[in-house]
Coordinates of C-alpha atoms and ligand atoms in Angstrom, one line a residue:
M1147 CA 178.5 108.1 71.7
N1148 CA 180.1 109.0 68.3
E1149 CA 180.1 105.9 66.3
M1150 CA 177.9 103.5 64.7
F1151 CA 177.2 101.2 62.1
L1152 CA 175.9 101.0 58.6
L1153 CA 174.6 97.7 57.4
K1154 CA 173.3 97.3 54.0
L1155 CA 170.4 95.5 53.3
G1156 CA 170.8 91.7 50.1
E1157 CA 168.5 90.4 47.9
M1158 CA 164.7 89.9 48.2
V1159 CA 164.1 87.9 45.8
L1160 CA 161.4 85.7 46.8
K1161 CA 158.3 86.9 45.8
G1162 CA 155.7 87.5 48.1
L1163 CA 158.4 87.8 50.9
N1164 CA 157.5 91.6 51.7
R1165 CA 160.1 94.3 53.1
H1166 CA 158.7 94.4 56.3
S1167 CA 159.2 91.1 57.3
F1168 CA 162.9 91.2 56.3
E1169 CA 163.7 94.3 58.4
D1170 CA 161.9 93.7 61.1
K1171 CA 163.5 89.4 61.7
L1172 CA 166.7 90.7 60.5
Q1173 CA 166.6 93.4 63.4
A1174 CA 165.3 90.9 65.8
N1175 CA 168.7 89.2 64.4
I1176 CA 171.1 91.8 65.3
H1177 CA 169.5 92.4 68.7
R1178 CA 169.7 89.2 69.5
R1179 CA 173.6 89.5 68.5
L1180 CA 174.0 92.1 70.1
N1181 CA 173.4 90.5 73.7
G1182 CA 176.0 91.4 76.1
L1183 CA 177.6 93.8 73.8
G1184 CA 175.7 96.9 75.7
R1185 CA 172.3 98.8 74.7
F1186 CA 172.3 99.5 71.2
R1187 CA 169.4 101.5 68.8
V1188 CA 168.5 99.9 66.0
Y1189 CA 166.1 100.9 63.0
T1190 CA 165.7 100.2 58.8
R1191 CA 166.1 103.3 56.3
Q1192 CA 165.6 102.7 52.4
S1193 CA 167.7 99.5 52.7
T1194 CA 169.9 100.2 55.4
T1195 CA 170.1 99.4 58.8
Y1196 CA 171.2 101.2 61.1
V1197 CA 173.2 100.6 64.3
E1198 CA 173.9 103.1 67.1
P1199 CA 175.2 102.7 70.6
M1200 CA 173.6 104.1 73.6
E1201 CA 175.7 104.2 76.5
D1202 CA 179.6 104.7 76.3
S1203 CA 180.3 101.3 77.6
C1204 CA 179.1 99.2 73.8
D1205 CA 182.2 97.4 72.9
M1206 CA 182.0 98.3 69.4
D1207 CA 184.3 96.1 68.2
A1208 CA 182.7 93.0 68.7
A1209 CA 179.8 94.4 67.7
W1210 CA 181.4 94.9 64.8
E1211 CA 182.7 91.3 64.7
A1212 CA 179.3 90.7 65.2
M1213 CA 177.5 92.2 61.7
K1214 CA 179.9 90.6 59.8
K1215 CA 178.3 87.5 61.0
V1216 CA 174.4 88.7 60.6
F1217 CA 173.0 86.8 57.4
G1218 CA 170.9 89.0 55.2
V1219 CA 173.4 92.5 55.0
V1220 CA 175.6 92.4 51.9
G1221 CA 178.1 95.2 53.4
L1222 CA 178.4 97.7 56.4
S1223 CA 180.6 100.9 57.5
R1224 CA 181.8 101.9 60.4
A1225 CA 180.7 105.8 60.1
R1226 CA 181.8 108.7 62.5
A1227 CA 179.4 110.7 64.0
C1228 CA 180.9 115.3 64.5
D1229 CA 179.1 118.1 64.4
K1230 CA 177.1 119.5 61.3
D1231 CA 180.2 122.0 60.2
K1232 CA 181.7 121.9 56.5
D1233 CA 185.0 121.9 58.9
A1234 CA 184.1 119.0 62.0
I1235 CA 183.0 116.8 58.9
L1236 CA 186.6 118.2 56.6
Q1237 CA 188.1 117.1 60.3
A1238 CA 186.0 114.3 60.9
C1239 CA 187.3 112.3 57.4
H1240 CA 190.8 113.3 57.5
E1241 CA 191.3 111.6 61.6
Y1242 CA 188.6 108.4 60.9
L1243 CA 189.5 108.0 57.1
D1244 CA 192.8 108.6 57.1
D1245 CA 194.7 105.2 55.9
R1246 CA 192.1 104.6 53.9
L1247 CA 192.8 108.2 52.2
R1248 CA 196.0 108.0 51.9
S1249 CA 196.5 103.7 50.2
A1250 CA 193.8 105.1 47.2
R1251 CA 195.0 107.0 44.3
T1252 CA 191.6 107.9 43.3
F1253 CA 188.3 108.6 45.0
K1254 CA 184.8 111.2 45.5
V1255 CA 182.6 112.6 48.4
E1256 CA 179.6 111.3 48.0
T1257 CA 176.5 113.5 50.5
R1258 CA 173.5 112.7 51.7
R1259 CA 171.4 115.3 53.7
A1260 CA 168.3 114.3 55.2
D1261 CA 168.3 117.5 57.6
K1262 CA 167.5 119.7 54.9
T1263 CA 167.9 122.2 56.9
F1264 CA 172.0 122.5 56.1
P1265 CA 173.0 126.0 54.7
M1266 CA 174.9 123.6 52.1
T1267 CA 173.4 121.9 49.1
S1268 CA 174.8 117.7 49.2
I1269 CA 176.3 118.9 45.8
Q1270 CA 178.6 122.0 47.5
L1271 CA 179.2 120.1 50.6
S1272 CA 180.8 117.5 48.1
Q1273 CA 182.8 119.7 46.2
Y1274 CA 183.9 121.1 49.5
V1275 CA 185.1 118.3 51.1
G1276 CA 186.3 116.8 47.9
G1277 CA 188.6 119.9 46.8
E1278 CA 190.4 120.2 50.4
L1279 CA 191.0 116.5 50.5
D1280 CA 192.7 116.7 48.0
E1281 CA 195.1 119.5 48.1
L1282 CA 195.5 117.5 52.0
Y1283 CA 196.5 113.8 50.0
P1284 CA 198.5 114.6 47.2
N1285 CA 198.1 111.0 46.3
L1286 CA 194.2 111.3 45.5
Q1287 CA 193.2 112.0 42.9
V1288 CA 189.2 112.6 41.4
D1289 CA 188.0 110.3 40.0
V1290 CA 183.5 110.3 40.2
H1291 CA 182.7 107.8 37.5
H1292 CA 185.3 104.6 38.8
P1293 CA 186.9 105.8 42.2
E1294 CA 188.6 103.7 44.5
L1295 CA 187.2 105.1 47.6
T1296 CA 184.2 106.8 47.4
V1297 CA 184.0 109.3 51.1
Y1298 CA 180.1 108.8 52.0
V1299 CA 179.1 112.1 54.2
E1300 CA 175.4 111.7 55.7
I1301 CA 173.7 115.3 57.2
R1302 CA 171.4 113.5 59.5
D1303 CA 169.1 115.2 62.2
Y1304 CA 171.3 115.4 64.8
A1305 CA 174.8 114.4 63.7
A1306 CA 176.3 114.4 60.8
F1307 CA 178.7 111.2 59.8
V1308 CA 181.4 110.2 57.5
H1309 CA 182.0 106.3 56.2
A1310 CA 183.5 105.1 53.1
N1311 CA 184.1 102.2 50.5
P1312 CA 181.7 99.6 53.3
D1313 CA 182.8 96.3 54.1
P1314 CA 181.3 92.7 52.1
G1315 CA 179.2 91.1 54.6
A1316 CA 177.7 88.3 55.2
G1317 CA 175.0 87.8 52.0
G1318 CA 172.0 85.6 52.3
L1319 CA 168.8 86.3 53.9
P1320 CA 167.8 86.5 57.2
V1321 CA 168.1 84.0 60.0
G1322 CA 164.4 82.3 60.3
I1323 CA 162.6 84.8 57.1
N1324 CA 162.5 80.7 55.0
G1325 CA 161.7 78.8 58.3
R1326 CA 163.4 75.8 60.4
A1327 CA 165.1 72.6 59.6
V1328 CA 167.2 70.0 61.5
S1329 CA 170.9 69.6 60.1
L1330 CA 172.3 65.9 60.9
L1331 CA 175.8 67.4 62.4
S1332 CA 178.0 64.9 62.5
G1333 CA 182.2 66.1 63.5
G1334 CA 183.5 66.1 60.2
I1335 CA 184.2 69.0 57.5
D1336 CA 181.7 68.7 55.8
S1337 CA 178.1 69.2 57.7
P1338 CA 178.8 72.3 59.4
V1339 CA 179.5 73.7 56.3
A1340 CA 176.8 72.5 55.3
S1341 CA 174.8 73.7 58.2
Y1342 CA 176.0 77.0 57.6
M1343 CA 175.1 77.3 53.9
I1344 CA 171.1 76.4 54.6
A1345 CA 170.6 79.0 57.8
K1346 CA 172.5 81.7 54.9
R1347 CA 169.5 81.3 53.4
G1348 CA 167.3 82.1 55.8
V1349 CA 166.7 79.0 57.6
A1350 CA 167.0 78.8 61.1
L1351 CA 168.3 75.1 62.3
D1352 CA 167.8 72.2 65.3
M1353 CA 171.3 69.9 65.6
V1354 CA 170.9 66.6 65.5
H1355 CA 174.2 64.2 66.3
F1356 CA 174.1 60.7 66.9
F1357 CA 176.4 58.9 69.4
S1358 CA 177.6 56.0 70.1
Y1359 CA 178.8 55.9 73.5
P1360 CA 181.5 53.7 74.5
Y1361 CA 182.4 53.5 70.5
T1362 CA 182.8 57.2 70.5
S1363 CA 184.2 59.1 73.0
P1364 CA 182.2 61.8 75.4
E1365 CA 185.0 63.8 73.3
A1366 CA 183.9 63.2 70.4
K1367 CA 180.7 64.7 71.4
E1368 CA 182.4 67.5 73.2
K1369 CA 183.3 68.2 69.8
V1370 CA 180.4 68.3 67.9
L1371 CA 178.7 70.9 70.5
E1372 CA 181.6 72.6 69.7
L1373 CA 181.0 72.6 66.2
A1374 CA 177.4 74.2 66.8
R1375 CA 179.3 76.5 69.4
L1376 CA 181.2 78.1 66.7
L1377 CA 178.1 78.0 64.1
T1378 CA 176.0 80.3 66.5
P1379 CA 177.5 83.0 65.5
W1380 CA 175.8 82.4 61.6
C1381 CA 172.9 80.2 62.6
G1382 CA 172.2 82.5 65.7
H1383 CA 170.7 80.2 69.2
L1384 CA 170.4 76.0 68.4
T1385 CA 169.7 73.4 70.4
V1386 CA 171.6 70.7 69.4
H1387 CA 169.8 66.9 70.1
V1388 CA 172.1 64.3 70.8
V1389 CA 170.4 61.1 70.0
P1390 CA 171.3 57.9 71.3
F1391 CA 172.4 55.1 68.7
T1392 CA 174.5 52.4 70.4
A1393 CA 171.6 50.2 70.6
I1394 CA 170.5 50.7 66.9
Q1395 CA 173.4 50.0 65.8
E1396 CA 174.7 46.6 68.0
E1397 CA 171.4 46.0 66.3
L1398 CA 172.4 46.1 63.2
R1399 CA 175.3 44.4 63.7
R1400 CA 173.8 41.7 64.9
S1401 CA 171.1 40.8 62.1
C1402 CA 171.8 42.9 59.1
P1403 CA 174.2 41.7 56.5
E1404 CA 177.8 43.5 56.5
E1405 CA 177.9 44.9 53.6
M1406 CA 173.8 47.0 53.9
F1407 CA 175.2 48.6 57.6
T1408 CA 175.9 52.1 56.8
L1409 CA 173.0 52.2 54.8
V1410 CA 170.3 50.3 56.6
M1411 CA 172.0 52.8 60.0
R1412 CA 171.5 55.8 57.7
R1413 CA 168.4 54.9 57.0
F1414 CA 167.7 55.2 60.3
M1415 CA 169.3 58.6 60.9
M1416 CA 167.0 59.9 58.9
R1417 CA 164.0 57.9 60.2
I1418 CA 165.3 59.5 63.7
A1419 CA 165.9 63.4 62.3
Q1420 CA 162.4 63.6 60.4
R1421 CA 160.7 62.7 63.9
V1422 CA 162.7 65.1 65.5
A1423 CA 162.3 67.8 62.8
K1424 CA 158.4 67.2 63.3
R1425 CA 158.5 68.2 66.3
C1426 CA 160.3 71.0 66.1
G1427 CA 158.8 72.2 63.0
A1428 CA 161.6 72.1 60.6
K1429 CA 160.4 71.0 56.9
A1430 CA 163.3 69.7 56.3
L1431 CA 167.4 67.6 56.6
V1432 CA 170.4 68.6 56.2
T1433 CA 173.5 66.5 55.2
G1434 CA 177.2 67.5 54.3
E1435 CA 176.8 64.9 52.0
S1436 CA 179.1 64.8 48.5
L1437 CA 178.7 63.1 45.3
G1438 CA 180.9 60.4 45.5
Q1439 CA 182.7 61.3 48.4
V1440 CA 182.3 57.4 50.3
A1441 CA 180.1 54.3 48.9
S1442 CA 177.0 55.7 51.0
Q1443 CA 177.2 59.0 48.9
T1444 CA 175.8 57.3 45.2
M1445 CA 172.7 58.6 44.0
D1446 CA 171.7 55.3 44.7
A1447 CA 172.5 55.3 48.1
M1448 CA 170.4 59.1 48.5
T1449 CA 167.8 57.1 46.8
V1450 CA 168.0 53.9 49.8
T1451 CA 168.5 56.7 52.3
G1452 CA 166.5 59.5 51.0
Q1453 CA 163.8 56.2 51.1
V1454 CA 162.9 56.7 54.5
V1455 CA 161.4 60.1 54.6
D1456 CA 158.8 62.8 53.0
I1457 CA 160.6 65.8 53.6
P1458 CA 163.4 67.7 51.4
V1459 CA 167.1 66.8 52.4
L1460 CA 168.9 69.6 51.7
R1461 CA 172.7 68.7 50.4
P1462 CA 174.0 71.9 50.2
V1463 CA 177.6 70.8 49.6
V1464 CA 176.6 67.9 47.0
G1465 CA 178.1 69.2 43.8
M1466 CA 181.4 71.0 45.9
D1467 CA 185.2 69.3 45.6
K1468 CA 186.3 68.5 49.5
E1469 CA 188.7 71.5 48.3
E1470 CA 186.3 73.9 48.1
I1471 CA 183.8 72.6 51.2
V1472 CA 188.1 72.9 53.3
Q1473 CA 187.8 76.3 52.1
I1474 CA 185.1 77.3 53.1
S1475 CA 185.1 75.5 57.0
R1476 CA 189.0 77.7 57.4
K1477 CA 186.4 80.9 56.6
I1478 CA 184.1 80.2 58.9
G1479 CA 186.0 78.9 61.8
T1480 CA 184.9 75.6 62.3
Y1481 CA 188.1 73.6 60.3
D1482 CA 190.4 73.3 63.4
T1483 CA 187.6 72.7 65.4
S1484 CA 186.6 69.6 62.8
I1485 CA 189.9 67.8 62.1
L1486 CA 190.4 66.5 66.1
P1487 CA 190.9 63.1 65.6
Y1488 CA 187.9 61.5 67.5
E1489 CA 185.6 58.9 65.9
D1490 CA 182.3 59.4 64.8
C1491 CA 179.7 56.7 64.8
C1492 CA 179.7 56.9 61.2
T1493 CA 183.6 54.8 61.6
V1494 CA 182.2 52.1 63.9
F1495 CA 181.0 48.8 62.5
T1496 CA 182.4 50.5 59.1
P1497 CA 181.8 47.3 56.8
R1498 CA 184.7 46.2 54.5
H1499 CA 183.0 46.4 50.9
P1500 CA 180.0 48.3 50.9
R1501 CA 177.3 47.9 48.2
L1502 CA 177.8 50.1 45.8
R1503 CA 174.9 49.9 44.0
P1504 CA 172.1 49.4 46.5
T1505 CA 168.7 48.9 46.1
V1506 CA 165.3 50.5 48.3
E1507 CA 164.1 46.5 47.9
E1508 CA 167.9 44.9 49.5
A1509 CA 167.1 47.6 52.6
E1510 CA 164.0 46.8 52.7
A1511 CA 164.9 42.9 52.8
A1512 CA 167.9 43.8 55.3
E1513 CA 165.5 45.3 57.7
A1514 CA 162.7 43.1 57.4
G1515 CA 163.3 41.3 60.7
L1516 CA 163.3 44.5 62.5
D1517 CA 161.2 46.1 65.2
I1518 CA 161.9 50.0 63.2
E1519 CA 159.3 51.9 64.9
A1520 CA 160.1 50.0 68.6
M1521 CA 164.0 51.1 68.1
V1522 CA 163.3 54.6 66.3
Q1523 CA 160.8 55.3 69.2
A1524 CA 163.7 54.0 72.1
A1525 CA 166.6 56.9 70.6
V1526 CA 164.2 59.5 70.0
D1527 CA 163.0 58.7 73.9
G1528 CA 166.5 59.0 74.8
I1529 CA 167.1 62.3 73.4
E1530 CA 169.0 65.0 74.9
R1531 CA 168.7 68.4 74.6
I1532 CA 171.3 70.9 75.0
R1533 CA 170.8 74.7 74.2
L1534 CA 173.5 77.1 72.7
Ligands
LIG279 P1 181.3 65.1 57.5 O1 182.8 65.7 57.0 O2 180.2 66.3 57.8 O3 181.3 64.1 58.6 P2 181.4 63.0 55.8 O4 182.2 62.8 55.0 O5 182.5 62.2 57.1 O6 180.7 64.0 56.3 P3 179.8 60.5 56.0 O7 180.4 60.3 57.4 O8 179.2 59.3 54.7 O9 180.5 61.8 55.2 O10 178.0 61.1 56.4 C1 177.6 61.9 55.6 C2 176.3 62.8 56.7 O11 175.5 62.6 57.3 C3 176.8 63.7 57.4 O12 177.6 65.2 56.5 C4 176.2 64.5 58.4 O13 175.3 65.0 58.0 C5 175.4 63.1 58.7 N1 176.0 62.5 59.5 C6 177.5 61.7 59.8 N2 177.3 61.4 60.9 C7 176.9 61.8 61.6 C8 176.6 61.5 62.9 N3 177.4 61.0 63.8 N4 175.5 62.5 63.9 C9 174.9 63.1 63.0 N5 175.2 62.9 61.5 C10 176.0 62.2 61.0
LIG280 MG1 182.1 62.4 58.9

């Protein structure tokens, strides 16, 4: 074992949220993400979590990619281990950080010494390694105040480690530290991004998808499951609750004024999602609604759809432009799947002239003849749960 990862922990801002629960949750999440990649030791000291392989067969590249997607980590470095000897340390810097040493113009060396028996002080070692690197790389100049590159040397009990400027981490808070929410996942671009954004704030997710077979195809359902799968490196394991929605849509087409169809349908989605939330201990719903994007995403429409639930509806992309949402979806890797051309249940029976300023009274009138409870219960009873 001659390499390990150092993960720098992010904000711990919530009052009352103590450092230990943050670190414990993060460590548990890290262990889960490393599952199947080999045996690792994970421990935290002073706002840094160390991930050390415990066997040669550990897949370090896959583990590195996985660690970049762990919420709660602001920055991460790969570090090389070497003997606790000043020339072995210099050699390790030279070999392991060669690319970065060649491409920087200014640098400094910073040493941390956990092993106080090491024969040089931190400053002496930094000066020695810095001086030698300065000679070896004519492109480099020492700048202790604003260096482009900082070479870190750590003298620990059993080995020394060298590493350089960290890469950016996923940021946010460890998933699970802020409870659980149910995210309404369609096959579009917006809801996977919304799910990612809420997970980033430390929320574990369950997904609900409304499926209208045969109006929407098995491929459309597969696409949604694939989107959920693509989210698991960020969000952790997920359950997708696939709700049979055909009967409700057909009933609404029969009995509901066409211009109110979409809104009433969305009220059913909210009611059913709230049932799922109660069942899995979730305390909010998440949607990919963006203000004004379509007729059902106005403030009036949000009042009408939000009125049927008593838990908060989180809409993290509400203030974002489509282009901003697209950028995130590309970054997190869901875009290419989102744009596959399958129908969503929302595009089935779409009204030609949806109501633009709907009111709660109109929605209630449109629902007056319906046995809402029976319709919701039948859909909930038919849920298929898929664990990813
Ligand atoms: P998206 O890009 O997320 O599909 P959209 O711009 O197509 O959103 P709508 O179709 O109005 O917008 O849907 C708004 C939100 O309602 C979605 O972001 C999603 O959270 C939820 N939603 C829509 N259709 C479904 C569905 N079939 N299953 C689960 N949730 C859905
Ligand atoms: Mg959609």
